mmCIF file of C-alpha atoms and ligand atoms in Angstrom:
data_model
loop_
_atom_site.group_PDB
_atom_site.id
_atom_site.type_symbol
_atom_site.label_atom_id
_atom_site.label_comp_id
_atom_site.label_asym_id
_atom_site.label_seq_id
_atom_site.Cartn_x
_atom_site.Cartn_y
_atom_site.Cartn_z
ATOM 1 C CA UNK A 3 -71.054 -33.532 -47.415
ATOM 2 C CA UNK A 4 -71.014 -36.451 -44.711
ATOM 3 C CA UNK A 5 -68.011 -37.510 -42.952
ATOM 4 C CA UNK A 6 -68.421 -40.806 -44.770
ATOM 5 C CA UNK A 7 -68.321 -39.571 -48.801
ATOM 6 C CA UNK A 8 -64.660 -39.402 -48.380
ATOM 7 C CA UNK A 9 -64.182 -42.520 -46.419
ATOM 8 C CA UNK A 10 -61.613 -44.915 -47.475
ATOM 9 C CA UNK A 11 -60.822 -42.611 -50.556
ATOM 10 C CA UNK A 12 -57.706 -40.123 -51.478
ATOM 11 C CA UNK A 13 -59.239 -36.393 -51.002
ATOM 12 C CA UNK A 14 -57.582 -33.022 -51.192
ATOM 13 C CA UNK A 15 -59.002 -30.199 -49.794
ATOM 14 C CA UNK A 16 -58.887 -26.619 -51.656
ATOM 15 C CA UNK A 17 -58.838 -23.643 -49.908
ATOM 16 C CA UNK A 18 -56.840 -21.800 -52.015
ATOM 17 C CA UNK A 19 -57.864 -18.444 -50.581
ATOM 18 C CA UNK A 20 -56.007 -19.172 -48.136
ATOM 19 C CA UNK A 21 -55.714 -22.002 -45.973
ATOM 20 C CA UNK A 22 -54.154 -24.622 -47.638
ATOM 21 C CA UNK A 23 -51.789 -22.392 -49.678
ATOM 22 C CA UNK A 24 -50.860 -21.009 -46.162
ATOM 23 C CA UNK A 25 -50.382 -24.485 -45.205
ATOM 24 C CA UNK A 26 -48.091 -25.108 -48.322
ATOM 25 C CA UNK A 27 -46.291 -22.182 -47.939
ATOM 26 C CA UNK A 28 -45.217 -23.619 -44.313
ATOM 27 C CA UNK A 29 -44.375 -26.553 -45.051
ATOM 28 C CA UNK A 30 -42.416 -25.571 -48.135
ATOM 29 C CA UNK A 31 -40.279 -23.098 -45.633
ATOM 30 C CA UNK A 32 -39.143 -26.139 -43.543
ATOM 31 C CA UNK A 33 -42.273 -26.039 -41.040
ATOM 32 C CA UNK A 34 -42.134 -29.919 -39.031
ATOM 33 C CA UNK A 35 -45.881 -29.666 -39.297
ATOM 34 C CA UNK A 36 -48.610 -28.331 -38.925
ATOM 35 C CA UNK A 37 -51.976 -29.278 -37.265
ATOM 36 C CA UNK A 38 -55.270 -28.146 -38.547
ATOM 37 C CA UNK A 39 -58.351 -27.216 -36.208
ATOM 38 C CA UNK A 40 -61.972 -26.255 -36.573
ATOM 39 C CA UNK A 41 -62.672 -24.804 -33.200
ATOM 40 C CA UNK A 42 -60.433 -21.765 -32.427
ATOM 41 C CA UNK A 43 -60.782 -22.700 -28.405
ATOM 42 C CA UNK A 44 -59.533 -26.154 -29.387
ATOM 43 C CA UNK A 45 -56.678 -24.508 -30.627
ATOM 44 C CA UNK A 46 -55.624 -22.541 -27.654
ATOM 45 C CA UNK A 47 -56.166 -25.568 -25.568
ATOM 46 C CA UNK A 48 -53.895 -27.219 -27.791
ATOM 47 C CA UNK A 49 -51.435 -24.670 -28.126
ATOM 48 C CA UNK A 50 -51.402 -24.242 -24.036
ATOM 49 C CA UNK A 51 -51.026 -28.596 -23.946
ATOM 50 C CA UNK A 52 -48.250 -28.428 -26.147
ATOM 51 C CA UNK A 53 -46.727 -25.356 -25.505
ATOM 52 C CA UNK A 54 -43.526 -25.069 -28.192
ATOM 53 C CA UNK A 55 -45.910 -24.524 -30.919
ATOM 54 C CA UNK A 56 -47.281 -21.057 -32.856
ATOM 55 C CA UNK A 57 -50.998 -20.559 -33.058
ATOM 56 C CA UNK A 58 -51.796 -18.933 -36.287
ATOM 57 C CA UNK A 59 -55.081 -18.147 -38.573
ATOM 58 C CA UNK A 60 -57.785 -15.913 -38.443
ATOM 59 C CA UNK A 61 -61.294 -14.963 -38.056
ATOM 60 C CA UNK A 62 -62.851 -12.191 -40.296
ATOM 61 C CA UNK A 63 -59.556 -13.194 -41.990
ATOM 62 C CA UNK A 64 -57.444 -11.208 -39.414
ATOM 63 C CA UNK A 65 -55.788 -13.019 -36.806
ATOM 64 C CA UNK A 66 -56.748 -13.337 -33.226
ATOM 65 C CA UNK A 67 -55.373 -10.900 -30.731
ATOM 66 C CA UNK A 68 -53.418 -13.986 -28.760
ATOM 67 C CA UNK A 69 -52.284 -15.952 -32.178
ATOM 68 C CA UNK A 70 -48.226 -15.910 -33.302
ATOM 69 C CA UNK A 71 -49.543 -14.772 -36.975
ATOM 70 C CA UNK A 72 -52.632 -14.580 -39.044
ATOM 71 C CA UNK A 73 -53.184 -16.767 -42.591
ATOM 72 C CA UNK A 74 -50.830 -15.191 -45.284
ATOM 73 C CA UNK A 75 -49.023 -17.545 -46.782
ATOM 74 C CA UNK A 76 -46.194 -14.651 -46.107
ATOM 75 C CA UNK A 77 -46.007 -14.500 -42.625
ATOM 76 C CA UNK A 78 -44.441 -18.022 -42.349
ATOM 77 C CA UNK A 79 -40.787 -17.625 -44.243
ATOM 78 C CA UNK A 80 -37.828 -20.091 -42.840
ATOM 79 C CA UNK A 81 -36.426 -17.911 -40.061
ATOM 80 C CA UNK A 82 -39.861 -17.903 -38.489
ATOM 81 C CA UNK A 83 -41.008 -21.575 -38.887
ATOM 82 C CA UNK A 84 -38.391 -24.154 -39.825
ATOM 83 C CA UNK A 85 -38.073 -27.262 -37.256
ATOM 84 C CA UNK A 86 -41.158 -25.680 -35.733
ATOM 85 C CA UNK A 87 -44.988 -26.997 -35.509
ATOM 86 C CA UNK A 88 -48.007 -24.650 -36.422
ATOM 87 C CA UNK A 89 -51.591 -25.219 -35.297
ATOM 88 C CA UNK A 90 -53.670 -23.221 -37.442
ATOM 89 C CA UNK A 91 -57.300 -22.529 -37.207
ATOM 90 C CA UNK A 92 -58.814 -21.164 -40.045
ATOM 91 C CA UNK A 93 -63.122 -19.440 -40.709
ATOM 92 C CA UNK A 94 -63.642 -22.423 -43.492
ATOM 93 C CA UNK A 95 -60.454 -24.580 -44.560
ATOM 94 C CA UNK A 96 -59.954 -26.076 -41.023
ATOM 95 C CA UNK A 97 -63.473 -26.948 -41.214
ATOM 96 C CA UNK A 98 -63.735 -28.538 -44.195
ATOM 97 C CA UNK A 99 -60.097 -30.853 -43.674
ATOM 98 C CA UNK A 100 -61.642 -31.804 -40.199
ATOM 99 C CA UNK A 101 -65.111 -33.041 -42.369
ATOM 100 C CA UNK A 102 -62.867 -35.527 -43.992
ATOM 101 C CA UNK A 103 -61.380 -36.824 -41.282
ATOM 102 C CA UNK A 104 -62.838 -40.329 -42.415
ATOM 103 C CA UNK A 105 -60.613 -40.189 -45.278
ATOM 104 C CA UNK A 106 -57.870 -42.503 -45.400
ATOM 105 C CA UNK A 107 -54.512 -40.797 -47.496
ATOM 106 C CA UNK A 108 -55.525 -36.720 -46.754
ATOM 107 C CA UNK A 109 -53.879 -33.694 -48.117
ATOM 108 C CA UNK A 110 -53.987 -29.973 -48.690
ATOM 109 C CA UNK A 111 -54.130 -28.594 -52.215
ATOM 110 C CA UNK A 112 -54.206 -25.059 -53.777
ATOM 111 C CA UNK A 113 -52.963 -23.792 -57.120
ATOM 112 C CA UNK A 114 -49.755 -22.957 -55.732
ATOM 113 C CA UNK A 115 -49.341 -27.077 -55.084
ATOM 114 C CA UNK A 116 -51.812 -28.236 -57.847
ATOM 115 C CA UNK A 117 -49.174 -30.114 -59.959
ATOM 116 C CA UNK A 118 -47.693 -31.833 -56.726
ATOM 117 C CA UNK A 119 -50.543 -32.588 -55.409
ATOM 118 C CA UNK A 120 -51.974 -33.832 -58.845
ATOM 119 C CA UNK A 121 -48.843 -36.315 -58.732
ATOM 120 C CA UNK A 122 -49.239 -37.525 -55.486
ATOM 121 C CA UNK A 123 -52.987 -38.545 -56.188
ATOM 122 C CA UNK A 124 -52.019 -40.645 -58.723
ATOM 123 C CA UNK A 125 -48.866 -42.647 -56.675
ATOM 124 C CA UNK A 126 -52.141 -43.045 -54.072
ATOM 125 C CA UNK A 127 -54.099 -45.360 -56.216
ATOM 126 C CA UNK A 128 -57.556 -44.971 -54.936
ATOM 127 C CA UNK A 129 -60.610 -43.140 -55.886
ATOM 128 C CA UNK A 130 -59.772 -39.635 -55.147
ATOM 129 C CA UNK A 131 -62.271 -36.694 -54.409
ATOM 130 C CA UNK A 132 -61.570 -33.000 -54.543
ATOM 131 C CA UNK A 133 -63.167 -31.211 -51.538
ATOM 132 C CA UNK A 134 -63.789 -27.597 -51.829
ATOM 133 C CA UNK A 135 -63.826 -25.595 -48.457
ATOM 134 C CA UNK A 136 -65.798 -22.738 -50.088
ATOM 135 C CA UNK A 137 -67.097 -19.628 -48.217
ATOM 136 C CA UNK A 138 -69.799 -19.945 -45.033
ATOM 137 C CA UNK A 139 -71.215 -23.328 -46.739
ATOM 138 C CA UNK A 140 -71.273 -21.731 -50.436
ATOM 139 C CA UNK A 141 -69.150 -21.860 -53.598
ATOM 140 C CA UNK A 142 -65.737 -20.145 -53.433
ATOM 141 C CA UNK A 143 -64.781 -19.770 -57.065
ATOM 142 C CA UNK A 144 -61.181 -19.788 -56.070
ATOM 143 C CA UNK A 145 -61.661 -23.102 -54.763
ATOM 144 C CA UNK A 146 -63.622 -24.248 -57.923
ATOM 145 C CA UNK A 147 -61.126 -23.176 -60.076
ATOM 146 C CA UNK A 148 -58.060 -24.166 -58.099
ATOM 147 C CA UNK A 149 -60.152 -27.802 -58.026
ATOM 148 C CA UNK A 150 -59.960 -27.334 -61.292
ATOM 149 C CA UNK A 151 -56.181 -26.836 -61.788
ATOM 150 C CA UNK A 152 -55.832 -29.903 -60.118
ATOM 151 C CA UNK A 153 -58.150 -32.335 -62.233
ATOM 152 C CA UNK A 154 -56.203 -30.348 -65.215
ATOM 153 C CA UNK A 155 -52.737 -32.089 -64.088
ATOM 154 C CA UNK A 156 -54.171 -35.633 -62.287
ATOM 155 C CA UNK A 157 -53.678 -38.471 -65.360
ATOM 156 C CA UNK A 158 -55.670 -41.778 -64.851
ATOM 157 C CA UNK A 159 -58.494 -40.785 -63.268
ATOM 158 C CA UNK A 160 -62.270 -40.876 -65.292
ATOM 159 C CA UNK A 161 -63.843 -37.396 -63.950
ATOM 160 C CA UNK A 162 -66.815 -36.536 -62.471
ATOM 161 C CA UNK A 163 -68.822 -33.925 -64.320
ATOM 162 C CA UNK A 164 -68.352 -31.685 -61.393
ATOM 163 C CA UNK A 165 -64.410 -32.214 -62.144
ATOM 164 C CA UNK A 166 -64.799 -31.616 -65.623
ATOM 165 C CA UNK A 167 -66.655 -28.151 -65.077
ATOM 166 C CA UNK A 168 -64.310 -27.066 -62.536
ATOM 167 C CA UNK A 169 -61.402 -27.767 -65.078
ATOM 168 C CA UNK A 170 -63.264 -25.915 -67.545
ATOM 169 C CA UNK A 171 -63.781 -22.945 -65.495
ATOM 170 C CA UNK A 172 -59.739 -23.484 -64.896
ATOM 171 C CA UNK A 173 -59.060 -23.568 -68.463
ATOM 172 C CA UNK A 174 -60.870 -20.541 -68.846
ATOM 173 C CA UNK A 175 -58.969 -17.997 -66.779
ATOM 174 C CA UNK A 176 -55.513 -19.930 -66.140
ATOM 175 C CA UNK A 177 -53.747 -16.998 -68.125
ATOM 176 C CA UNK A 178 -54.612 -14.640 -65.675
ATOM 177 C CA UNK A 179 -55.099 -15.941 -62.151
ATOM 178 C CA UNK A 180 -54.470 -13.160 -60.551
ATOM 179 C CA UNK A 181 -57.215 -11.422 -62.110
ATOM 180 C CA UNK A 182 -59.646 -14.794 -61.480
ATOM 181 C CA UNK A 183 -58.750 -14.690 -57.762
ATOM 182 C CA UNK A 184 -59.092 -10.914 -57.295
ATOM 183 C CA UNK A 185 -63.291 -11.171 -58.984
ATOM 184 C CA UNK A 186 -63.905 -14.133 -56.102
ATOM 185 C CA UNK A 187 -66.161 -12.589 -53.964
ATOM 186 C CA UNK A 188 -63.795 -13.867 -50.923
ATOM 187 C CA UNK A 189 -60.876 -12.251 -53.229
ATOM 188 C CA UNK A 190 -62.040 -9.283 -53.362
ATOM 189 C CA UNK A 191 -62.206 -9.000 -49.876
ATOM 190 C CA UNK A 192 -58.560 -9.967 -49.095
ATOM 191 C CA UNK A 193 -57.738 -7.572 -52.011
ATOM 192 C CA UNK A 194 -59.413 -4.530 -50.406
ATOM 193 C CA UNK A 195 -58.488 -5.211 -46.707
ATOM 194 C CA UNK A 196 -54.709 -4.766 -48.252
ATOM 195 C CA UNK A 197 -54.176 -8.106 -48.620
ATOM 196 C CA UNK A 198 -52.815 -7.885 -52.553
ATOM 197 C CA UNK A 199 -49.555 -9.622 -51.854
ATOM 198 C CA UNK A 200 -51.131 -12.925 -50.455
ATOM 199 C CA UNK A 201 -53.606 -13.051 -53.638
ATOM 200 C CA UNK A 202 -50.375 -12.659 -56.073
ATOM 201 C CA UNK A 203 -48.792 -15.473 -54.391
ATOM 202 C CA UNK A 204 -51.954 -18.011 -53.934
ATOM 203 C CA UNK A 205 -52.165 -17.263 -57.586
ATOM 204 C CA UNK A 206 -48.405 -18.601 -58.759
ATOM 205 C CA UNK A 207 -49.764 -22.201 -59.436
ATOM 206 C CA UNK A 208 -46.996 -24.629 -59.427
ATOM 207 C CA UNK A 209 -44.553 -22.418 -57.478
ATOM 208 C CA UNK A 210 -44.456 -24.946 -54.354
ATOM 209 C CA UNK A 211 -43.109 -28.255 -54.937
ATOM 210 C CA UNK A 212 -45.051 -29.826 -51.741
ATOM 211 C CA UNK A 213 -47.793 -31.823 -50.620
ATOM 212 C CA UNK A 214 -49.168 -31.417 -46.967
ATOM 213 C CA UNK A 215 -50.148 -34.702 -46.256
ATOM 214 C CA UNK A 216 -52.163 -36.089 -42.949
ATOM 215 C CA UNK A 217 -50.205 -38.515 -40.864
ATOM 216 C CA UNK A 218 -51.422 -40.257 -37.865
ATOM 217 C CA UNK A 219 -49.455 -38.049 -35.198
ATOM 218 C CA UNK A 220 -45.809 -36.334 -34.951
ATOM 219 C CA UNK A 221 -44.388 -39.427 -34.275
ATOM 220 C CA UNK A 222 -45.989 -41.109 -37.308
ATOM 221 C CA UNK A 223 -48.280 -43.925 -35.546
ATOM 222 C CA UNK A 224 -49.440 -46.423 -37.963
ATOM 223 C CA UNK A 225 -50.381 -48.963 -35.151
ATOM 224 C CA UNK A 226 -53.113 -51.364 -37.044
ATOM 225 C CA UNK A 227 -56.805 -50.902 -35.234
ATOM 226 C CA UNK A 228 -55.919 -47.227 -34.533
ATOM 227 C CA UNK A 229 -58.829 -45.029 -35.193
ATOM 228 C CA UNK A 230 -56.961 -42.278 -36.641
ATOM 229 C CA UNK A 231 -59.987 -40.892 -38.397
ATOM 230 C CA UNK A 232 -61.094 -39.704 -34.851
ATOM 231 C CA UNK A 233 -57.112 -38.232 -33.885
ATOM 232 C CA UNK A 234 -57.012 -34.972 -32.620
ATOM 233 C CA UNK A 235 -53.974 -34.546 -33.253
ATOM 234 C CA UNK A 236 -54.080 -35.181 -37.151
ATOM 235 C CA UNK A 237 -50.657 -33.512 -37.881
ATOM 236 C CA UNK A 238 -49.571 -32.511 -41.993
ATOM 237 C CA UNK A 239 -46.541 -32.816 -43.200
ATOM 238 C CA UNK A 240 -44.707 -32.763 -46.392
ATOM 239 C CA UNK A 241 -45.106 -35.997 -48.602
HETATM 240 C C1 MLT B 354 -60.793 -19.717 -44.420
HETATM 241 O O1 MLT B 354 -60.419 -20.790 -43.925
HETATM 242 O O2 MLT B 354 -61.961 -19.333 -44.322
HETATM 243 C C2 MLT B 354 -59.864 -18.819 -45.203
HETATM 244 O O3 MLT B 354 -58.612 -19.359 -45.294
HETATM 245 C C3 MLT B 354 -60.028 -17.388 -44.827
HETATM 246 C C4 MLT B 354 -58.859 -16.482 -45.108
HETATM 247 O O4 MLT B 354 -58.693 -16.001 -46.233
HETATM 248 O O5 MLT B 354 -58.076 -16.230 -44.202
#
């Protein structure tokens, strides 16, 4: 997808397994905000500039030797992150938020935010698009389906076909996520490297009443003529 199929629209991006839920799951414990990035040296630079922040993420889903924590959405409870920012650098969800970095209202969405997220799309009143991280370029069916939990709850919008499938496939296997996340290829993974307690909780949907949403920089800069589409330091925070 090209930088400039999301530009001027409202996009989520889905990495349900388990970026963006781990980027929920911050925010929702009182996290000031958190910063994704693509390039894992980026992120030490960052971390090294800024200094009172914690590195977290992974690659081969484990987290760097150097990092404060990996991606579970459980390593981040109150005690460990409230009042404090996170960058985290992720295999395929930092990737795909930095892609739309031409969009203009940006947030994280997973099925553990889908209803929030749903909401906000509709106070945003644009043309929204659903932007699924996936797996090394390909499909993630946790994303498709967690896509699909969202276009399930957004009212007002005329959908895609893509968006109709995706709620389909939703609609199909929404009484037992767990199950759904666990036969995703990148599910299965998680589920066999130990990581069962992250897939139970990216598969609550609804549990986390939060939106990560893109703004400018930590101090909020709206200044008119700023290109924030090329910002650096593209901070989320809640809604
Ligand atoms: C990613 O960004 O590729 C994922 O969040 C990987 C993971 O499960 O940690």
């Amino acid at each position: 997808m090209p930088p400039e199929a999301v530009d001027g629209k409202a996009v989520v991006v889905v990495d349900t397994l388990r970026a963006t839920t781990t980027m929920a799951a911050m925010l929702a414990n009182q996290a000031e905000a958190v910063l994704p990035i693509a390039d894992l040296r980026e992120a030490r630079r960052l971390k090294a500039e800024l200094g009172d922040v914690l590195l977290a993420g992974e690659r081969s889903n484990r987290p760097p030797p150097d990092f404060d924590g990996g991606n579970s959405p459980l390593e981040y409870p109150g005690e460990r992150v409230a009042g404090r920012r996170i960058i985290l650098t992720t295999t395929n969800g930092t990737h795909a938020i930095e892609r739309c970095r031409l969009s203009r209202a940006l947030s994280a969405g997973a099925l553990v935010n889908a209803a929030a997220v749903a909401r906000w799309l509709g106070t945003v009143g644009r043309d929204a698009v659903i932007v699924l991280a996936g797996q090394e370029g390909e499909l993630a069916l946790e994303d498709w389906l967690a896509g699909g939990a969202i276009v399930e709850r957004a009212q007002g919008f005329r959908r895609s076909d893509a968006a109709e499938a995706a709620r389909l496939a939703y609609c199909a296997r929404r009484d037992d996520l767990l199950a759904a996340l666990r036969d995703c290829e990148h599910g299965h993974q998680l589920w066999q490297q130990g990581m069962q307690a992250d897939l139970v909780f990216a598969s609550r949907e609804d549990s986390l009443n939060i939106v990560p949403v893109r703004s400018s920089e930590p101090g909020g800069d709206e200044t008119p003529g700023r290109n924030r589409g090329q910002d650096r330091e593209a901070w989320f925070r809640r809604a």
